Amino acid sequence: MKLTLKVWRQKDANDEGRFVEYTAKDISPDMSFLEMLDIVNIDLVKKGETPIVFDHDCREGICGSCGMMINGRAHGPGRGIATCQLHMRSFSDGDEIMIEPWRAAAFPVLKDLMVDRTAFDRIMRSGGYTSAKTGGIPDGNAILVPKPVADEAFDAAACIGCGACVAACPNSSAMLFVAAKVSQLAVLPQGQAERETRVTRMVAQMDEEKFGSCSNTYACEAECPKGISVTHIARLNREFIAAQF
Amino acid sequence: MNPFFSFINSSVGKKLLMSLTGLFLSVFLVEHLAGNLLLLRSDGGQAFNDYAKFMGSNPIVRILEVGLLGFILLHIVNGIRLWLGNRAARSKGYGTYRLDENTTLQSRMMKLSAALVLLFLVVHLRKFWVPARFLGEHDIASIVYYTFQQPFYVVFYLVALFIVGYHLRHGFQSAFQTLGFRTKKYQMLIEFIAVLFWFVVPLGFAVIPIYIYFFAGSPVALVQ
Amino acid sequence: MTLNSKIPDGPLEKKWSTHKFNMKLVNPANRRKYKIIVVGTGLAGSSVAATLGELGYNVHAFSYHESPRRAHSIAAQGGINAPKNYSNDGDSVYRLFYDTIKGGDYRAREANVYRLAEVSGSIIDQCVAQGVPFARDYAGYLDNRSFGGAQVARTFYARGQTGQQLLLGAYSALNRQLDNGNVKFYERREMLDLVVVDGKARGIVARNLVTGKIESYSADAVVLATGGYGNVFFLSTNAKASNATAAWRAHKKGALFGNPCFTQIHPTCIPVTGDHQSKLTLMSESLRNDGRVWVPKKKGDDRKPKDIPENERDYYLERLYPSFGNLVPRDVASRRAKEMCDNGYGVGASKMAVYLDFADAIKRLGKDAVFQKYGNLLDMYKQITGEDPYQVPMRIYPAVHYTMGGLWVDYNLMSTVPGLFVLGEANFSDHGANRLGASALMQGLADGYFIAPYTISDYLASNKFAPVKEDAAPFKDAENAVTASINTLLSIDGTTTVDEFHREFGKVMWDYVGMGRTKAGLQKALKLIPEIRERFWKQVKITGNAHDINTELEKAQRVADFMELGELMAIDALHREESCGGHFREEYQTEEGEAKRNDRKFAYVAAWEYTGKSGKPKLNKEELKFEEVHPSQRSYK
């Protein structure tokens, strides 16, 4: 396959940035999208140019490092996948592909397609935990968690923190991300002690990071690689409101 | 900051305000529709005018009316705040952005439908509410009948009601999501009630101009 | 150098508790005065940083990722072992210890392994308290499954994402300490050198991957939790950034490297599809619980799997190992798959794959139950291959997965450089020559939560630390050396990219230092490796500069280190004239093709000492004594 890429190139955080056109030649449909970019990058380096910078690591859809806007879709066409799980068989010979970084004021571009998502970490830091100390913990079976509850918690906990929810949202809202963590710990018995302070602090931090507000378009759920449901956002809202009284 | 203000100014708080005011306005629509349906009685507008008179003189209703206007204003101002905040949250946009593949048209059109509803509201209030409240007009029914004899207003109102329905189609269920009621268990129920609000209520309103235009013959004043 | 493993005296089951009592403590009020650097924030790194922070030490944690949650621990799928005996099937600390020693083919330290088994139960409790959503039954009790190399169900799991959930648990514990200010996190920093002052590890030099700045950080102790070196092979199940640089540079500063040739080949990975392949994807071996491995009985059988009748299929693991069947340890399963393919029974387009079939499981349990247990794994397979594993058997092939070797550490997890502690996959300790499934998560967290915090305290309490400034000579020297090396790399401006070199080098490693090793092959590798390395330093092409984000430069440094480490792996593999666990020397096998150990000559840890750029690595031996478990020929029949 031969493809035309329009890739966002930006030298650093202060650079204006622009789209640059590249041709990707001899692309096999079995390649992953990132492997296609690897090939383009080898070409670029050989020509003496700097390669396209993008975050990536595990390449199996779990570390949450990779993420780019591909033809206007977070993680590209398809559902329930991270960019590394997108394969070139989703494209046809001759296609033109627009590749852009996540866009959000809270995710400043570091270089090319790499953005700074540490805002997520600062949110997690402001309460995304239980205050269990190491050691002196009762037996794991001392806390009973019926299967449906464990499953519900797991569904939320599956979040990989890639930021696709923010990227896909017209408001750059981080609600699905925050909701996933709040929800996981809100349904589990282990999360009860800090249930109210957690949601209040995490939402406050989310606002401080300048993420937008949720307008319930559910674009986040549609693009989430782990299919995290917006019902967790409803739970976050519920938890937040209840915590104010 | 005062905990109440930090609550209301938080992103979730702002959304909560949006949903509560929106739901209140939706409920008002039901009351409004119930009153308006009196226009369909062939009594020369008597029942409706009595109702209008009651609404204009009862002190509790008058207080509620001020509240209603306040809520409309709150809904608008708060909406604008959210809009500005959300715009700032993405200072630089995408070259290509296929939001259409992930969201419904009505959810993407909320700001536009809101602006159009506001425009409609201005015309609507000027047409019926201002004369009744400030110009001493008692026979509102006649004004209604007269207005809906004119094809332009019939079409204008039908389009406006469609847009109100469209706004509610996203807004109503969205309010329940914001309030945290939209769980897997209640999702179906909410969707069902939502249909009443975004479809049945606007349809009820739409019956009035259509009925007057096609079936009520001439202006009420002439009948009398 | 004489190696002192510092194994405490006394009976096996008392060693750790006695040692804990004998170790010195730091007064809580004084802990704040001690600064500890933790490099790497995966399971081991996050957990130790969190625990040390909680104890009150002044902890500085470094990661080349933007967030601890990106570490490759997150990709572990199957589960974590603990001998809770919740399944009432006869499990015990001793049995887990026994299984691990045996699974490691008698090349691990008894005392360490026993301690690992002993503390592993607490890990589960700890993780539960953190809110890790382990699988539960309807009554709310923790659920277990069985795993390769064990006949009891002792593996705790969270669907197929156990590593993710455990890492998020450790990350949350770390977050709590970041929140209260006990730990400071430095994101996107890559450690490029260890700084040793007066014989003690006193700091690191790191590159800020965003600004390119070379930064120095001093401390009283340094903890490396930087993972394994499977990416030596280019193609492995490791994440793309996983590398050996921190460990290798510590090695060059005096830390001995233990058993570098012990690499684990995981049997159930998705086969390679072409030259573009950038990494291999692992499918949890828990799939072997219900999936059946087979090949056609006829060589070169090109029929579709569903057209091959039952009696023409060879379920070779069940045939060869009737008691363990599909659940034999990883090394055995991998070797058998390779052997089947080498002998012409392979399937798929490349013929380098065997079938893993869920048809029976679906028939027996129903599609829903199979989905419940393995849904995400099967989906992942479908995404990558475009084939539906509910309809067609999956094709699998072994791939490099884990490295049992690593920096040599004593019982206190301290390397031969005083004050340098090494945790998790980065150390060599607990898995011997082969790691059993669901043991890596266990080891990382055992080291981080329950072992290192004690032993580091003991080290701090037992030593005096003169203050060291970050502009002191040893730091400046290290910074200069790092800068010089970066400048050299950038100035070469050759013709071949880093990836091309890595791929070429990795192929040599896989062909000659991979699953089956021979004397001739290893000798050939030892000729080829220096040759590629030399070419690398003459012809590598890196564009961009050192003052901003330069991913090519990052890779180049890592690959340069891999090329040195790869040579040591080959040297180690050549010297170890026996087969054990993941190290299979074709010359040394039983008549049935099983690994044949030589306990008389090789029951030791090979700890290699760096002797300078032109010197040959020097072998140091730590004899392994087996007082409890007597080495025997492993049998899984």
mmCIF file of C-alpha atoms in Angstrom, chain B residues 1-223:
data_model
loop_
_atom_site.group_PDB
_atom_site.id
_atom_site.type_symbol
_atom_site.label_atom_id
_atom_site.label_comp_id
_atom_site.label_asym_id
_atom_site.label_seq_id
_atom_site.Cartn_x
_atom_site.Cartn_y
_atom_site.Cartn_z
ATOM 1 C CA MET B 1 -14.066 29.915 49.116
ATOM 2 C CA ASN B 2 -17.471 29.219 50.556
ATOM 3 C CA PRO B 3 -18.129 25.523 50.001
ATOM 4 C CA PHE B 4 -21.399 26.291 48.227
ATOM 5 C CA PHE B 5 -19.758 28.571 45.695
ATOM 6 C CA SER B 6 -16.875 26.254 45.071
ATOM 7 C CA PHE B 7 -19.444 23.534 44.499
ATOM 8 C CA ILE B 8 -21.475 25.652 42.076
ATOM 9 C CA ASN B 9 -18.379 26.899 40.309
ATOM 10 C CA SER B 10 -16.882 23.454 39.843
ATOM 11 C CA SER B 11 -17.363 21.867 36.454
ATOM 12 C CA VAL B 12 -19.798 19.350 37.896
ATOM 13 C CA GLY B 13 -21.577 22.102 39.834
ATOM 14 C CA LYS B 14 -22.047 24.192 36.723
ATOM 15 C CA LYS B 15 -23.461 21.209 34.938
ATOM 16 C CA LEU B 16 -25.718 20.512 37.864
ATOM 17 C CA LEU B 17 -27.068 24.058 37.674
ATOM 18 C CA MET B 18 -27.613 23.551 33.972
ATOM 19 C CA SER B 19 -29.531 20.351 34.502
ATOM 20 C CA LEU B 20 -31.664 21.609 37.378
ATOM 21 C CA THR B 21 -32.657 24.800 35.596
ATOM 22 C CA GLY B 22 -33.216 22.852 32.403
ATOM 23 C CA LEU B 23 -35.439 20.318 34.142
ATOM 24 C CA PHE B 24 -37.396 23.071 35.823
ATOM 25 C CA LEU B 25 -37.954 24.741 32.483
ATOM 26 C CA SER B 26 -39.008 21.421 30.992
ATOM 27 C CA VAL B 27 -41.551 20.923 33.743
ATOM 28 C CA PHE B 28 -42.801 24.428 33.156
ATOM 29 C CA LEU B 29 -43.403 23.466 29.535
ATOM 30 C CA VAL B 30 -45.857 20.807 30.683
ATOM 31 C CA GLU B 31 -47.795 23.336 32.703
ATOM 32 C CA HIS B 32 -47.607 25.771 29.816
ATOM 33 C CA LEU B 33 -48.926 23.170 27.426
ATOM 34 C CA ALA B 34 -51.766 22.230 29.741
ATOM 35 C CA GLY B 35 -52.859 25.878 29.835
ATOM 36 C CA ASN B 36 -52.449 26.338 26.100
ATOM 37 C CA LEU B 37 -54.581 23.345 25.304
ATOM 38 C CA LEU B 38 -57.488 25.387 26.637
ATOM 39 C CA LEU B 39 -57.221 27.249 23.352
ATOM 40 C CA LEU B 40 -58.608 24.195 21.633
ATOM 41 C CA ARG B 41 -61.936 24.587 23.413
ATOM 42 C CA SER B 42 -64.572 26.197 21.213
ATOM 43 C CA ASP B 43 -65.520 28.793 23.780
ATOM 44 C CA GLY B 44 -64.153 31.813 21.982
ATOM 45 C CA GLY B 45 -61.031 31.711 24.091
ATOM 46 C CA GLN B 46 -62.887 32.229 27.369
ATOM 47 C CA ALA B 47 -61.236 29.442 29.327
ATOM 48 C CA PHE B 48 -57.816 30.394 28.127
ATOM 49 C CA ASN B 49 -58.272 34.036 28.971
ATOM 50 C CA ASP B 50 -59.504 33.105 32.445
ATOM 51 C CA TYR B 51 -56.469 30.970 32.904
ATOM 52 C CA ALA B 52 -54.239 33.790 31.664
ATOM 53 C CA LYS B 53 -55.895 36.137 34.045
ATOM 54 C CA PHE B 54 -55.339 33.793 36.948
ATOM 55 C CA MET B 55 -51.715 33.383 35.983
ATOM 56 C CA GLY B 56 -51.306 37.117 35.775
ATOM 57 C CA SER B 57 -52.880 37.918 39.114
ATOM 58 C CA ASN B 58 -52.186 35.080 41.535
ATOM 59 C CA PRO B 59 -49.313 36.221 43.785
ATOM 60 C CA ILE B 60 -47.790 32.733 44.063
ATOM 61 C CA VAL B 61 -47.790 32.346 40.308
ATOM 62 C CA ARG B 62 -46.265 35.789 39.950
ATOM 63 C CA ILE B 63 -43.446 34.837 42.283
ATOM 64 C CA LEU B 64 -42.966 31.622 40.350
ATOM 65 C CA GLU B 65 -42.902 33.654 37.157
ATOM 66 C CA VAL B 66 -40.046 35.753 38.430
ATOM 67 C CA GLY B 67 -38.331 32.523 39.418
ATOM 68 C CA LEU B 68 -38.932 31.151 35.975
ATOM 69 C CA LEU B 69 -37.370 34.164 34.325
ATOM 70 C CA GLY B 70 -34.500 33.904 36.741
ATOM 71 C CA PHE B 71 -34.028 30.262 35.817
ATOM 72 C CA ILE B 72 -34.073 31.069 32.141
ATOM 73 C CA LEU B 73 -31.439 33.692 32.741
ATOM 74 C CA LEU B 74 -29.391 31.334 34.921
ATOM 75 C CA HIS B 75 -29.641 28.630 32.285
ATOM 76 C CA ILE B 76 -28.402 31.062 29.638
ATOM 77 C CA VAL B 77 -25.635 32.711 31.656
ATOM 78 C CA ASN B 78 -24.417 29.407 33.009
ATOM 79 C CA GLY B 79 -24.525 27.925 29.525
ATOM 80 C CA ILE B 80 -22.391 30.749 28.227
ATOM 81 C CA ARG B 81 -19.902 30.251 31.056
ATOM 82 C CA LEU B 82 -19.646 26.570 30.245
ATOM 83 C CA TRP B 83 -19.260 27.327 26.581
ATOM 84 C CA LEU B 84 -16.444 29.805 27.186
ATOM 85 C CA GLY B 85 -14.710 27.438 29.587
ATOM 86 C CA ASN B 86 -14.976 24.572 27.163
ATOM 87 C CA ARG B 87 -13.662 26.702 24.350
ATOM 88 C CA ALA B 88 -10.646 27.630 26.447
ATOM 89 C CA ALA B 89 -10.072 23.963 27.249
ATOM 90 C CA ARG B 90 -9.071 23.417 23.633
ATOM 91 C CA SER B 91 -7.172 26.491 22.594
ATOM 92 C CA LYS B 92 -6.020 24.917 19.361
ATOM 93 C CA GLY B 93 -8.426 22.840 17.345
ATOM 94 C CA TYR B 94 -7.976 19.846 15.096
ATOM 95 C CA GLY B 95 -7.294 19.937 11.380
ATOM 96 C CA THR B 96 -9.770 17.123 10.944
ATOM 97 C CA TYR B 97 -12.242 16.299 13.663
ATOM 98 C CA ARG B 98 -14.827 13.602 13.085
ATOM 99 C CA LEU B 99 -16.998 14.184 16.103
ATOM 100 C CA ASP B 100 -19.901 13.169 13.889
ATOM 101 C CA GLU B 101 -18.740 9.555 13.979
ATOM 102 C CA ASN B 102 -19.010 9.407 17.738
ATOM 103 C CA THR B 103 -21.874 11.643 18.788
ATOM 104 C CA THR B 104 -25.462 12.459 17.942
ATOM 105 C CA LEU B 105 -26.342 15.510 15.893
ATOM 106 C CA GLN B 106 -28.529 16.914 18.667
ATOM 107 C CA SER B 107 -25.664 16.792 21.150
ATOM 108 C CA ARG B 108 -23.396 18.648 18.764
ATOM 109 C CA MET B 109 -26.110 21.219 18.005
ATOM 110 C CA MET B 110 -26.840 22.191 21.613
ATOM 111 C CA LYS B 111 -25.257 25.621 21.406
ATOM 112 C CA LEU B 112 -26.911 26.407 18.083
ATOM 113 C CA SER B 113 -30.287 25.072 19.174
ATOM 114 C CA ALA B 114 -29.954 27.039 22.406
ATOM 115 C CA ALA B 115 -29.301 30.268 20.490
ATOM 116 C CA LEU B 116 -32.277 29.620 18.226
ATOM 117 C CA VAL B 117 -34.536 28.804 21.149
ATOM 118 C CA LEU B 118 -33.463 32.075 22.761
ATOM 119 C CA LEU B 119 -34.275 33.944 19.572
ATOM 120 C CA PHE B 120 -37.650 32.250 19.461
ATOM 121 C CA LEU B 121 -38.214 33.068 23.106
ATOM 122 C CA VAL B 122 -37.659 36.767 22.483
ATOM 123 C CA VAL B 123 -40.195 36.782 19.651
ATOM 124 C CA HIS B 124 -42.607 34.614 21.620
ATOM 125 C CA LEU B 125 -42.498 36.747 24.763
ATOM 126 C CA ARG B 126 -42.831 39.929 22.773
ATOM 127 C CA LYS B 127 -45.775 38.502 20.916
ATOM 128 C CA PHE B 128 -47.843 37.188 23.842
ATOM 129 C CA TRP B 129 -46.314 37.756 27.233
ATOM 130 C CA VAL B 130 -45.358 41.440 27.005
ATOM 131 C CA PRO B 131 -48.838 42.535 25.827
ATOM 132 C CA ALA B 132 -50.482 40.587 28.641
ATOM 133 C CA ARG B 133 -48.166 41.654 31.402
ATOM 134 C CA PHE B 134 -47.198 45.178 30.459
ATOM 135 C CA LEU B 135 -49.612 46.495 27.821
ATOM 136 C CA GLY B 136 -52.791 45.639 29.674
ATOM 137 C CA GLU B 137 -54.067 43.247 27.046
ATOM 138 C CA HIS B 138 -56.696 40.855 28.450
ATOM 139 C CA ASP B 139 -57.726 38.945 25.375
ATOM 140 C CA ILE B 140 -54.587 36.986 24.703
ATOM 141 C CA ALA B 141 -56.624 34.246 23.068
ATOM 142 C CA SER B 142 -57.557 36.615 20.258
ATOM 143 C CA ILE B 143 -53.955 37.565 19.720
ATOM 144 C CA VAL B 144 -53.108 33.872 19.493
ATOM 145 C CA TYR B 145 -55.906 33.207 17.058
ATOM 146 C CA TYR B 146 -54.946 36.231 15.018
ATOM 147 C CA THR B 147 -51.275 35.312 14.963
ATOM 148 C CA PHE B 148 -51.865 31.779 13.822
ATOM 149 C CA GLN B 149 -54.001 32.879 10.947
ATOM 150 C CA GLN B 150 -50.790 34.062 9.391
ATOM 151 C CA PRO B 151 -48.869 31.298 7.590
ATOM 152 C CA PHE B 152 -45.546 32.924 8.478
ATOM 153 C CA TYR B 153 -46.125 32.570 12.222
ATOM 154 C CA VAL B 154 -47.460 29.057 11.906
ATOM 155 C CA VAL B 155 -44.324 27.981 10.101
ATOM 156 C CA PHE B 156 -42.142 30.008 12.447
ATOM 157 C CA TYR B 157 -43.684 28.338 15.488
ATOM 158 C CA LEU B 158 -43.513 24.866 14.018
ATOM 159 C CA VAL B 159 -39.846 25.311 13.227
ATOM 160 C CA ALA B 160 -39.212 26.796 16.650
ATOM 161 C CA LEU B 161 -40.987 23.913 18.374
ATOM 162 C CA PHE B 162 -38.938 21.473 16.377
ATOM 163 C CA ILE B 163 -35.815 23.184 17.610
ATOM 164 C CA VAL B 164 -37.051 23.185 21.202
ATOM 165 C CA GLY B 165 -37.678 19.462 20.839
ATOM 166 C CA TYR B 166 -34.241 19.033 19.389
ATOM 167 C CA HIS B 167 -32.665 20.910 22.259
ATOM 168 C CA LEU B 168 -34.568 18.773 24.732
ATOM 169 C CA ARG B 169 -33.740 15.590 22.942
ATOM 170 C CA HIS B 170 -30.170 15.889 24.162
ATOM 171 C CA GLY B 171 -30.822 18.154 27.114
ATOM 172 C CA PHE B 172 -33.414 16.153 28.972
ATOM 173 C CA GLN B 173 -31.631 12.832 29.273
ATOM 174 C CA SER B 174 -28.372 14.707 29.695
ATOM 175 C CA ALA B 175 -29.776 16.358 32.797
ATOM 176 C CA PHE B 176 -30.311 12.944 34.334
ATOM 177 C CA GLN B 177 -26.775 11.929 33.492
ATOM 178 C CA THR B 178 -25.522 15.052 35.238
ATOM 179 C CA LEU B 179 -27.704 14.380 38.244
ATOM 180 C CA GLY B 180 -26.277 10.892 38.325
ATOM 181 C CA PHE B 181 -29.547 9.050 37.742
ATOM 182 C CA ARG B 182 -28.614 7.611 34.403
ATOM 183 C CA THR B 183 -27.518 4.174 35.528
ATOM 184 C CA LYS B 184 -27.898 0.957 33.607
ATOM 185 C CA LYS B 185 -31.047 0.208 35.602
ATOM 186 C CA TYR B 186 -32.835 3.475 34.931
ATOM 187 C CA GLN B 187 -31.488 4.247 31.498
ATOM 188 C CA MET B 188 -34.532 2.843 29.699
ATOM 189 C CA LEU B 189 -36.976 4.657 31.961
ATOM 190 C CA ILE B 190 -35.185 7.946 31.461
ATOM 191 C CA GLU B 191 -35.147 7.485 27.702
ATOM 192 C CA PHE B 192 -38.879 6.826 27.832
ATOM 193 C CA ILE B 193 -39.693 9.910 29.885
ATOM 194 C CA ALA B 194 -37.361 11.889 27.671
ATOM 195 C CA VAL B 195 -39.524 11.014 24.669
ATOM 196 C CA LEU B 196 -42.486 12.661 26.398
ATOM 197 C CA PHE B 197 -40.496 15.821 26.735
ATOM 198 C CA TRP B 198 -38.690 16.106 23.456
ATOM 199 C CA PHE B 199 -41.444 14.669 21.295
ATOM 200 C CA VAL B 200 -44.879 14.614 22.925
ATOM 201 C CA VAL B 201 -44.726 18.055 24.572
ATOM 202 C CA PRO B 202 -43.508 19.956 21.468
ATOM 203 C CA LEU B 203 -46.034 18.013 19.429
ATOM 204 C CA GLY B 204 -48.770 19.132 21.800
ATOM 205 C CA PHE B 205 -47.700 22.719 21.350
ATOM 206 C CA ALA B 206 -47.581 22.276 17.593
ATOM 207 C CA VAL B 207 -51.186 21.101 17.522
ATOM 208 C CA ILE B 208 -52.351 24.594 18.516
ATOM 209 C CA PRO B 209 -51.121 26.672 15.541
ATOM 210 C CA ILE B 210 -52.013 23.878 13.156
ATOM 211 C CA TYR B 211 -55.498 23.537 14.615
ATOM 212 C CA ILE B 212 -56.094 27.264 14.567
ATOM 213 C CA TYR B 213 -54.796 27.706 11.075
ATOM 214 C CA PHE B 214 -56.700 24.861 9.503
ATOM 215 C CA PHE B 215 -59.777 24.336 11.633
ATOM 216 C CA ALA B 216 -60.624 27.368 13.710
ATOM 217 C CA GLY B 217 -61.757 29.328 10.636
ATOM 218 C CA SER B 218 -61.634 33.027 11.338
ATOM 219 C CA PRO B 219 -60.224 35.052 14.225
ATOM 220 C CA VAL B 220 -62.019 34.624 17.475
ATOM 221 C CA ALA B 221 -62.898 38.290 17.654
ATOM 222 C CA LEU B 222 -65.118 37.849 14.587
ATOM 223 C CA VAL B 223 -66.852 34.838 16.070
#
